[in-house]
Amino acid sequence: MSGRLLRLAGAAPRRAAALSLSALLLGAGVSGAAAGDVAYVTSQEAGSLSFVDLDTMTVEKTIAVPGKPAGIAVSRDGTRAYVSQPDSQQIAIVDTAKREVVGEVKVGGGPLGIAVHPSGSPVYVADWYSHRLLLVDPESRKVVGDFETGQSPSGVAVSADGNVVVTADRDSNQISFFAAKTGEVIARVVAGERPFGVAFSPDGTRVYAANVGSDSVSVVDARGHFVLRTVPVGSHPYDAVETTGKVFVTDQYGGTLTVFDAESGERIGQLDCCDYPEGIASGSDGRFVYVANWFANTLLKLDAGSLEVVGSVDVPDGPRAFGAFVRAAPTAAAK
Amino acid sequence: MFEKSVFTKLAAFAVALMILPGIAAAHGPTRQKASESITIDAAPDKVWAVIQNFGDMSWHPRIAMTDATKGNEKGSVRTLGFTSGGMMEEELSKYDADKMSYSTFIGHVNVDLLPATNYSSTITVKPADGGAKSDVTWRAAFYRGYPNNEPPANLNDEASVKGVTEFITEGLESLKNKVESGS
């Protein structure tokens, strides 16, 4: 299969080669500069995690993470990454400075979506099969609790203030809001059909859920817990992110990014950029959006202002990067 | 990976899990991909002319008849009659004549005809050799034919990739022969 995939990617490598050459030239001049953003890209078929320098759009390292890795979360300080491994029913703990797997936690079931509390603990793991959100203590490396979700929770996100956790309960067509500390159910909000990815707006007032089954995004008021609006997007949306007042949605089957105004829901554009785009995240300063392109095996960099693709890098087979996969590099790792 | 099982599959999962709680083992299937390209010794217009009608897939050797409900309009559904017997319905999800490209989706694949489910594909004609020749790329994303754990060998991930690749390759080779022979 890999031979075939190499062939199909025939057009991309030339561009990537050109980019990495310029990256090398640039890199010589800026070594020692402040650490920029890093993308942590899970490649499901390849069974790996890649560390991508987003200033230069180069893969700096790729490590083996077996078990069909899908979900990714990175601690706020950037020192730890957590990867869900649904096929081996565990999560991997990655030291982002050493760029090594330093621990594994068996969680059972079907771990998929993953997020980490702003304080660094716990790590929240959506269990597709047991219909629970598992709480993992990354220090003791144990499951220390669970919250009851709807059926087949997929995406999970934590509010920036650390007070609220949300899950997209795919087969219950709902979003669950939990009090992060107690697990108390704050609300269950009816979304569209089969919500998959969820994300908070940067100001924390809204939650976006990508409805795979109804080709829409539910925009949910994060305080009142009601659906503000349902915005039509492209075919089979996967996840969404808001930055600079715009919401970007990956339309897997459409091969597009749908962009709409965060306040009004009005469509700004639909970019024919992608090839089964999946994970999406914005960089620290919000100027760029990064997209895992599942079919083409690339990570794209998009200017959130001009809506132009400004960079691309080849990554191993089947990039999903499901979750908040971009963080500023840990300062300890600055080279 | 998880994002598109149909209800029946989920029901099957649920039943399997109720019966076998101890082995709520490995997760569901992951999406697979296949892609093939062929260079045809003819200008892109000529190649596109053969495949541009969504309602006519006679260029594929396995297809005996085709009928599309709404021609090349997005949402048009074509019924494919296979020479081996059996039918499938395929929907037109994207059509771009300027780019010489269209995309399709088969929600309910007949696994006797194609060992896959949730099949989506795109076929594109691009100029090669300064426009004297054409490169045709046909790519597909799909899940294996058996949606649950422990698939039989003829419906596992490898079988789905092999089966879809063969279907694509035969189609492209036939298209090349048809165009280059001028038939």
Coordinates of C-alpha atoms in Angstrom, one line a residue:
Chain A
M1 CA 0.0 0.0 0.0
S2 CA 2.8 2.4 0.8
G3 CA 4.2 2.2 -2.7
R4 CA 0.9 3.3 -4.1
L5 CA 0.6 6.1 -1.6
L6 CA 4.0 7.4 -2.5
R7 CA 2.9 7.5 -6.1
L8 CA -0.3 9.3 -5.5
A9 CA 1.5 11.9 -3.5
G10 CA 3.6 12.6 -6.6
A11 CA 2.6 16.2 -7.0
A12 CA 3.1 17.2 -3.4
P13 CA 6.7 16.3 -2.8
R14 CA 8.1 18.8 -5.2
R15 CA 6.4 21.6 -3.4
A16 CA 7.4 20.2 -0.1
A17 CA 11.0 19.9 -1.2
A18 CA 11.0 23.5 -2.3
L19 CA 9.6 24.5 1.0
S20 CA 12.0 22.5 3.1
L21 CA 14.9 23.9 1.1
S22 CA 13.8 27.5 1.9
A23 CA 13.2 26.3 5.5
L24 CA 16.8 25.1 5.7
L25 CA 18.1 28.4 4.4
L26 CA 15.9 30.4 6.8
G27 CA 16.7 28.0 9.7
A28 CA 20.4 28.9 9.4
G29 CA 19.6 32.5 10.2
V30 CA 17.1 32.2 12.9
S31 CA 18.5 29.5 15.2
G32 CA 18.4 30.7 18.7
A33 CA 15.2 32.7 18.1
A34 CA 12.3 32.4 20.5
A35 CA 10.6 29.0 20.2
G36 CA 7.6 29.1 17.8
D37 CA 4.6 26.8 17.5
V38 CA 4.8 23.1 17.2
A39 CA 2.2 20.9 15.6
Y40 CA 1.8 17.4 17.1
V41 CA 0.4 15.3 14.2
T42 CA -1.0 11.8 14.7
S43 CA -0.8 9.6 11.6
Q44 CA -3.2 6.8 12.0
E45 CA -2.1 4.4 9.3
A46 CA 1.6 5.0 9.8
G47 CA 1.2 4.6 13.6
S48 CA 3.2 7.7 14.5
L49 CA 3.4 11.1 16.0
S50 CA 5.2 13.9 14.1
F51 CA 6.6 17.1 15.6
V52 CA 6.3 19.9 13.0
D53 CA 8.0 23.3 13.4
L54 CA 5.3 25.6 12.1
D55 CA 7.5 28.6 11.4
T56 CA 9.5 26.6 8.9
M57 CA 6.9 23.9 8.1
T58 CA 9.3 21.1 8.6
V59 CA 8.9 17.8 10.3
E60 CA 11.6 17.8 13.0
K61 CA 11.0 14.3 14.3
T62 CA 8.6 11.4 14.0
I63 CA 8.2 8.8 16.7
A64 CA 6.3 5.5 16.6
V65 CA 3.0 5.5 18.5
P66 CA 1.2 2.2 17.7
G67 CA -2.5 1.5 18.1
K68 CA -4.0 3.6 15.3
P69 CA -3.3 6.9 17.1
A70 CA -6.0 9.5 16.5
G71 CA -6.6 12.0 19.3
I72 CA -4.0 14.5 20.6
A73 CA -3.8 17.0 23.4
V74 CA -1.0 19.1 24.6
S75 CA -0.6 20.7 28.1
R76 CA -0.8 24.4 28.2
D77 CA 2.9 24.8 29.0
G78 CA 3.7 22.6 26.0
T79 CA 5.7 20.1 28.0
R80 CA 3.5 17.1 27.6
A81 CA 1.5 15.6 24.7
Y82 CA -1.1 12.9 25.1
V83 CA -2.1 10.6 22.3
S84 CA -5.1 8.3 22.2
Q85 CA -4.4 4.9 20.8
P86 CA -7.9 3.3 20.1
D87 CA -6.6 0.1 18.8
S88 CA -4.4 -0.6 21.8
Q89 CA -6.9 0.9 24.3
Q90 CA -4.4 3.2 25.9
I91 CA -3.0 6.6 25.8
A92 CA 0.6 7.6 25.4
I93 CA 2.3 10.3 27.4
V94 CA 4.9 12.1 25.4
D95 CA 7.7 14.3 26.8
T96 CA 7.7 17.1 24.2
A97 CA 11.3 18.3 25.0
K98 CA 12.8 14.8 24.7
R99 CA 10.3 13.9 22.0
E100 CA 9.8 10.5 23.4
V101 CA 7.0 8.4 24.8
V102 CA 7.6 8.4 28.5
G103 CA 4.5 6.5 29.7
E104 CA 1.4 4.6 28.7
V105 CA -1.9 4.3 30.5
K106 CA -4.2 1.5 29.8
V107 CA -7.7 2.9 29.8
G108 CA -9.6 0.1 28.0
G109 CA -12.6 0.6 25.7
G110 CA -12.2 2.8 22.7
P111 CA -10.2 6.0 23.6
L112 CA -10.7 8.6 21.0
G113 CA -11.0 12.3 21.7
I114 CA -8.6 13.7 24.3
A115 CA -8.0 17.0 26.1
V116 CA -6.0 18.1 29.1
H117 CA -7.0 20.5 31.9
P118 CA -5.2 23.9 31.8
S119 CA -3.6 23.0 35.1
G120 CA -2.0 20.0 33.5
S121 CA -4.2 17.4 35.1
P122 CA -6.4 15.5 34.6
V123 CA -6.3 14.3 31.1
Y124 CA -9.8 13.7 29.7
V125 CA -10.3 10.7 27.4
A126 CA -13.6 10.1 25.6
D127 CA -14.3 6.4 25.6
W128 CA -16.3 5.5 22.5
Y129 CA -17.5 2.2 23.9
S130 CA -18.2 2.8 27.5
H131 CA -19.9 6.1 26.9
R132 CA -17.9 7.8 29.6
L133 CA -15.3 10.5 29.8
L134 CA -12.4 9.1 31.6
L135 CA -10.2 11.2 33.9
V136 CA -6.5 10.2 33.8
D137 CA -4.0 11.4 36.3
P138 CA -0.8 11.8 34.2
E139 CA 1.4 11.5 37.3
S140 CA 0.1 8.3 38.8
R141 CA -0.8 7.2 35.3
K142 CA -4.2 5.8 36.4
V143 CA -7.8 6.4 35.5
V144 CA -9.0 8.3 38.6
G145 CA -12.6 9.0 37.7
D146 CA -15.2 9.2 35.0
F147 CA -18.1 11.4 33.8
E148 CA -21.2 10.0 32.2
T149 CA -21.5 11.1 28.6
G150 CA -24.1 10.2 25.9
Q151 CA -23.5 7.4 23.4
S152 CA -20.1 7.2 21.7
P153 CA -18.4 10.4 22.8
S154 CA -15.8 11.6 20.3
G155 CA -14.5 15.1 20.6
V156 CA -13.7 16.7 24.0
A157 CA -12.7 20.2 24.9
V158 CA -11.9 22.1 28.1
S159 CA -12.7 25.8 28.6
A160 CA -9.7 28.1 28.9
D161 CA -10.6 28.9 32.5
G162 CA -10.6 25.2 33.3
N163 CA -14.2 25.2 34.7
V164 CA -16.1 23.4 32.0
V165 CA -15.5 20.3 29.9
V166 CA -17.6 19.5 26.9
T167 CA -18.0 16.3 24.9
A168 CA -19.6 15.6 21.5
D169 CA -21.7 12.6 22.1
R170 CA -21.9 11.4 18.6
D171 CA -24.6 8.8 18.7
S172 CA -26.8 10.8 21.0
N173 CA -26.7 13.8 18.8
Q174 CA -25.8 16.0 21.8
I175 CA -23.2 18.0 23.5
S176 CA -22.6 17.4 27.2
F177 CA -21.4 20.2 29.5
F178 CA -19.7 19.1 32.7
A179 CA -18.4 21.0 35.7
A180 CA -14.7 20.1 35.4
K181 CA -14.1 19.7 39.1
T182 CA -17.1 17.7 40.1
G183 CA -18.3 16.0 36.9
E184 CA -21.8 17.4 37.5
V185 CA -23.8 17.6 34.3
I186 CA -24.4 21.2 33.6
A187 CA -26.4 20.6 30.4
R188 CA -27.0 18.2 27.6
V189 CA -27.6 20.2 24.4
V190 CA -29.2 18.7 21.3
A191 CA -26.8 19.2 18.3
G192 CA -27.1 18.2 14.7
E193 CA -26.6 14.6 13.5
R194 CA -23.5 12.8 14.8
P195 CA -21.5 15.7 16.2
F196 CA -17.8 14.7 16.1
G197 CA -15.3 17.5 16.9
V198 CA -15.9 20.2 19.5
A199 CA -14.1 23.4 20.3
F200 CA -14.5 26.5 22.4
S201 CA -14.3 30.0 20.9
P202 CA -11.2 31.8 22.1
D203 CA -13.3 34.0 24.4
G204 CA -15.1 31.0 25.8
T205 CA -18.6 32.1 25.0
R206 CA -19.4 29.6 22.3
V207 CA -18.9 26.0 21.6
Y208 CA -18.7 24.6 18.0
A209 CA -19.7 21.1 17.1
A210 CA -19.1 19.6 13.7
N211 CA -22.1 17.5 12.7
V212 CA -20.8 14.8 10.4
G213 CA -24.3 13.5 9.6
S214 CA -26.1 16.7 8.8
D215 CA -23.2 18.7 7.1
S216 CA -23.5 21.6 9.6
V217 CA -21.9 23.1 12.6
S218 CA -23.9 23.7 15.8
V219 CA -22.9 27.0 17.5
V220 CA -23.8 26.6 21.2
D221 CA -24.0 29.4 23.7
A222 CA -21.5 28.2 26.3
R223 CA -23.2 30.0 29.2
G224 CA -26.9 29.6 28.3
H225 CA -26.4 26.1 26.8
F226 CA -28.7 26.6 23.9
V227 CA -28.0 26.4 20.1
L228 CA -27.4 29.9 18.8
R229 CA -27.5 28.8 15.2
T230 CA -26.8 25.9 12.9
V231 CA -24.5 26.8 10.1
P232 CA -24.5 24.7 6.9
V233 CA -21.0 23.6 5.9
G234 CA -19.5 21.1 3.4
S235 CA -19.8 17.4 3.2
H236 CA -19.0 15.3 6.4
P237 CA -17.5 18.0 8.6
Y238 CA -14.9 16.8 11.1
D239 CA -13.8 19.6 13.4
A240 CA -13.9 23.4 13.7
V241 CA -11.8 26.2 15.1
E242 CA -12.4 29.9 15.6
T243 CA -9.7 32.5 15.1
T244 CA -9.7 36.2 14.2
G245 CA -13.4 36.2 14.3
K246 CA -13.8 33.5 11.7
V247 CA -14.7 29.8 12.2
F248 CA -12.9 27.3 10.0
V249 CA -14.4 23.9 9.4
T250 CA -12.8 20.8 7.8
D251 CA -15.2 19.2 5.4
Q252 CA -13.8 15.7 5.0
Y253 CA -15.8 14.5 1.9
G254 CA -16.2 17.9 0.5
G255 CA -12.4 18.4 0.4
T256 CA -13.0 22.0 1.5
L257 CA -12.6 24.3 4.4
T258 CA -15.8 26.2 5.1
V259 CA -15.2 29.6 6.7
F260 CA -18.0 31.6 8.4
D261 CA -18.2 34.7 10.5
A262 CA -18.1 33.8 14.2
E263 CA -20.7 36.5 15.2
S264 CA -23.2 36.2 12.4
G265 CA -22.7 32.7 11.1
E266 CA -22.6 34.2 7.5
R267 CA -20.5 32.3 5.1
I268 CA -17.2 33.9 4.2
G269 CA -15.9 31.3 1.8
Q270 CA -15.5 27.7 1.0
L271 CA -11.9 26.9 0.2
D272 CA -11.2 24.1 -2.3
C273 CA -7.9 23.4 -0.6
C274 CA -7.9 20.0 0.8
D275 CA -8.2 16.3 0.6
Y276 CA -10.2 14.7 3.3
P277 CA -9.2 17.5 5.8
E278 CA -9.6 16.4 9.4
G279 CA -7.9 17.9 12.5
I280 CA -7.7 21.7 12.5
A281 CA -6.1 24.1 15.0
S282 CA -4.9 27.7 15.1
G283 CA -1.5 28.9 16.1
S284 CA -0.6 30.9 19.2
D285 CA -1.1 34.3 17.7
G286 CA -4.2 33.3 15.8
R287 CA -2.9 34.3 12.4
F288 CA -2.6 30.9 10.9
V289 CA -4.8 27.8 10.8
Y290 CA -3.3 24.3 10.4
V291 CA -5.1 21.4 8.7
A292 CA -4.3 17.7 8.7
N293 CA -5.0 16.5 5.2
W294 CA -5.8 12.9 5.6
F295 CA -5.7 11.7 2.0
A296 CA -2.8 13.7 0.8
N297 CA -0.7 13.1 3.9
T298 CA 0.1 16.7 4.4
L299 CA -0.2 19.4 7.0
L300 CA -1.3 22.7 5.5
K301 CA -0.7 26.2 6.8
L302 CA -3.5 28.7 6.0
D303 CA -3.4 32.4 6.5
A304 CA -6.5 33.2 8.5
G305 CA -6.6 36.7 7.0
S306 CA -6.1 36.2 3.3
L307 CA -7.5 32.6 3.3
E308 CA -4.5 31.5 1.2
V309 CA -2.6 28.3 1.7
V310 CA 0.9 29.5 2.6
G311 CA 2.7 26.3 3.5
S312 CA 2.5 22.5 3.3
V313 CA 4.6 19.7 4.6
D314 CA 4.5 16.0 4.0
V315 CA 3.6 13.9 7.1
P316 CA 3.3 10.1 7.5
D317 CA 0.3 8.2 6.2
G318 CA -3.2 9.0 7.4
P319 CA -2.8 12.3 9.5
R320 CA -5.8 12.9 11.7
A321 CA -4.6 15.2 14.5
F322 CA -7.9 15.1 16.2
G323 CA -7.8 17.7 19.0
A324 CA -6.0 20.9 19.9
F325 CA -2.7 19.7 18.3
V326 CA -0.8 23.1 18.1
R327 CA 1.1 24.7 21.1
A328 CA 4.0 27.0 21.6
A329 CA 7.1 24.9 21.9
P330 CA 8.1 24.2 25.5
T331 CA 10.6 26.8 26.6
A332 CA 12.8 24.0 28.0
A333 CA 13.0 22.6 24.5
A334 CA 14.0 25.8 22.8
K335 CA 17.1 25.0 20.8
Chain B
M1 CA -12.1 6.2 11.6
F2 CA -15.3 6.5 13.6
E3 CA -17.2 9.2 12.0
K4 CA -19.5 7.6 9.6
S5 CA -20.8 4.2 10.6
V6 CA -24.4 3.9 9.6
F7 CA -27.0 3.0 12.2
T8 CA -27.1 -0.6 11.4
K9 CA -23.4 -0.9 12.0
L10 CA -23.7 0.9 15.3
A11 CA -26.5 -1.4 16.3
A12 CA -24.3 -4.3 15.4
F13 CA -21.6 -2.9 17.6
A14 CA -24.0 -2.3 20.4
V15 CA -25.2 -5.9 20.2
A16 CA -21.7 -7.2 20.1
L17 CA -20.8 -5.2 23.1
M18 CA -23.7 -6.3 25.1
I19 CA -23.0 -9.9 24.4
L20 CA -19.3 -9.6 24.8
P21 CA -18.6 -6.9 27.4
G22 CA -15.3 -8.5 28.3
I23 CA -13.9 -8.0 24.8
A24 CA -15.0 -4.6 23.9
A25 CA -11.7 -4.9 22.3
A26 CA -10.1 -3.1 19.4
H27 CA -12.0 -0.1 18.1
G28 CA -13.9 -0.1 14.8
P29 CA -12.3 0.0 11.4
T30 CA -10.2 2.8 10.1
R31 CA -10.7 4.5 6.8
Q32 CA -8.5 3.2 3.9
K33 CA -7.4 4.8 0.7
A34 CA -6.5 3.8 -2.8
S35 CA -5.3 5.9 -5.7
E36 CA -4.0 5.1 -9.2
S37 CA -2.9 7.2 -12.1
I38 CA -2.5 6.5 -15.8
T39 CA -1.0 8.5 -18.6
I40 CA -3.1 8.5 -21.8
D41 CA -1.7 9.4 -25.2
A42 CA -4.4 11.9 -26.0
A43 CA -5.3 15.5 -25.1
P44 CA -7.3 16.1 -21.9
D45 CA -10.4 17.1 -23.9
K46 CA -10.6 13.8 -25.6
V47 CA -10.2 11.8 -22.4
W48 CA -12.7 14.0 -20.5
A49 CA -15.2 13.6 -23.4
V50 CA -15.3 9.9 -22.6
I51 CA -15.9 10.1 -18.9
Q52 CA -17.7 13.5 -18.5
N53 CA -21.2 12.1 -18.5
F54 CA -21.9 10.8 -15.1
G55 CA -24.7 8.7 -16.5
D56 CA -22.4 6.8 -18.8
M57 CA -19.8 4.5 -17.2
S58 CA -19.5 2.2 -20.2
W59 CA -15.8 3.0 -20.3
H60 CA -15.4 0.6 -17.3
P61 CA -15.2 -3.0 -18.3
R62 CA -17.2 -4.2 -15.2
I63 CA -20.1 -1.9 -15.9
A64 CA -22.8 -3.1 -18.3
M65 CA -25.3 -0.3 -17.9
T66 CA -25.6 3.1 -16.2
D67 CA -28.5 5.4 -15.7
A68 CA -28.3 8.8 -13.9
T69 CA -31.3 10.6 -12.4
K70 CA -30.1 14.1 -13.0
G71 CA -27.3 13.9 -15.4
N72 CA -24.2 15.9 -14.2
E73 CA -26.0 17.8 -11.6
K74 CA -24.7 17.5 -8.0
G75 CA -26.9 15.0 -6.2
S76 CA -27.6 13.0 -9.3
V77 CA -27.7 9.3 -8.6
R78 CA -26.5 6.7 -11.1
T79 CA -27.4 3.1 -11.0
L80 CA -24.6 0.9 -12.0
G81 CA -25.4 -2.5 -13.5
F82 CA -22.4 -4.8 -13.2
T83 CA -21.6 -7.3 -16.0
S84 CA -21.2 -9.9 -13.3
G85 CA -24.8 -9.2 -12.1
G86 CA -25.8 -6.9 -9.3
M87 CA -26.5 -3.2 -9.0
M88 CA -25.2 -0.3 -7.0
E89 CA -26.2 3.3 -6.6
E90 CA -23.6 6.0 -6.7
E91 CA -24.2 9.7 -6.1
L92 CA -22.5 12.6 -7.7
S93 CA -21.2 14.8 -4.9
K94 CA -19.1 17.3 -6.8
Y95 CA -18.7 18.1 -10.5
D96 CA -16.3 20.6 -12.0
A97 CA -16.1 20.6 -15.8
D98 CA -13.4 23.3 -15.8
K99 CA -11.1 21.2 -13.7
M100 CA -12.2 18.0 -15.5
S101 CA -13.0 16.4 -12.2
Y102 CA -15.9 14.9 -10.4
S103 CA -16.5 13.1 -7.0
T104 CA -18.9 10.4 -6.1
F105 CA -20.2 8.6 -3.0
I106 CA -21.6 5.2 -2.5
G107 CA -23.2 4.9 0.9
H108 CA -24.3 1.3 0.6
V109 CA -21.8 -0.7 -1.3
N110 CA -22.7 -4.2 -2.4
V111 CA -19.7 -6.0 -0.9
D112 CA -20.1 -8.8 -3.4
L113 CA -19.2 -6.3 -6.1
L114 CA -16.7 -4.1 -4.2
P115 CA -15.4 -5.2 -0.7
A116 CA -15.8 -1.8 0.9
T117 CA -18.3 0.5 2.6
N118 CA -18.8 4.2 2.7
Y119 CA -16.9 4.6 -0.6
S120 CA -16.1 8.0 -1.9
S121 CA -14.0 8.7 -5.0
T122 CA -12.7 11.4 -7.3
I123 CA -11.6 11.2 -10.9
T124 CA -9.6 14.0 -12.5
V125 CA -8.0 14.5 -15.9
K126 CA -5.0 16.8 -16.1
P127 CA -2.7 17.7 -19.0
A128 CA 0.6 16.0 -19.3
D129 CA 3.5 16.5 -21.7
G130 CA 2.5 20.1 -22.4
G131 CA -1.1 19.2 -23.1
A132 CA -0.4 16.5 -25.7
K133 CA -1.1 13.8 -23.2
S134 CA -3.3 13.3 -20.2
D135 CA -2.8 12.1 -16.7
V136 CA -5.9 10.6 -15.2
T137 CA -6.0 10.1 -11.4
W138 CA -8.8 8.1 -9.7
R139 CA -8.7 8.0 -6.0
A140 CA -11.0 6.5 -3.4
A141 CA -11.5 6.5 0.4
F142 CA -13.5 3.8 2.1
Y143 CA -13.9 1.4 4.9
R144 CA -13.5 -2.3 4.8
G145 CA -16.5 -4.4 3.8
Y146 CA -17.0 -5.8 7.3
P147 CA -17.8 -3.0 9.7
N148 CA -17.2 -4.9 13.0
N149 CA -14.2 -6.3 14.7
E150 CA -12.6 -9.6 13.5
P151 CA -13.5 -9.2 9.8
P152 CA -13.4 -12.3 7.6
A153 CA -10.3 -12.3 5.3
N154 CA -12.3 -11.3 2.2
L155 CA -13.7 -8.3 3.9
N156 CA -10.8 -7.0 6.0
D157 CA -8.7 -3.8 5.4
E158 CA -6.3 -5.4 3.0
A159 CA -9.1 -7.0 1.0
S160 CA -10.8 -3.6 0.7
V161 CA -7.7 -1.9 -0.6
K162 CA -7.0 -4.7 -3.0
G163 CA -10.5 -4.8 -4.3
V164 CA -10.9 -1.1 -4.8
T165 CA -7.5 -0.8 -6.4
E166 CA -8.4 -3.5 -8.9
F167 CA -11.6 -1.8 -9.7
I168 CA -9.9 1.5 -10.3
T169 CA -7.0 0.0 -12.2
E170 CA -9.2 -1.9 -14.6
G171 CA -11.3 1.2 -15.2
L172 CA -8.2 3.3 -16.0
E173 CA -6.6 0.8 -18.2
S174 CA -9.9 0.3 -20.1
L175 CA -10.3 4.1 -20.5
K176 CA -6.7 4.3 -21.9
N177 CA -7.4 1.6 -24.4
K178 CA -10.7 3.1 -25.4
V179 CA -9.2 6.6 -25.9
E180 CA -6.0 5.5 -27.6
S181 CA -7.7 3.1 -30.0
G182 CA -10.1 5.9 -30.9
S183 CA -13.2 3.8 -30.2

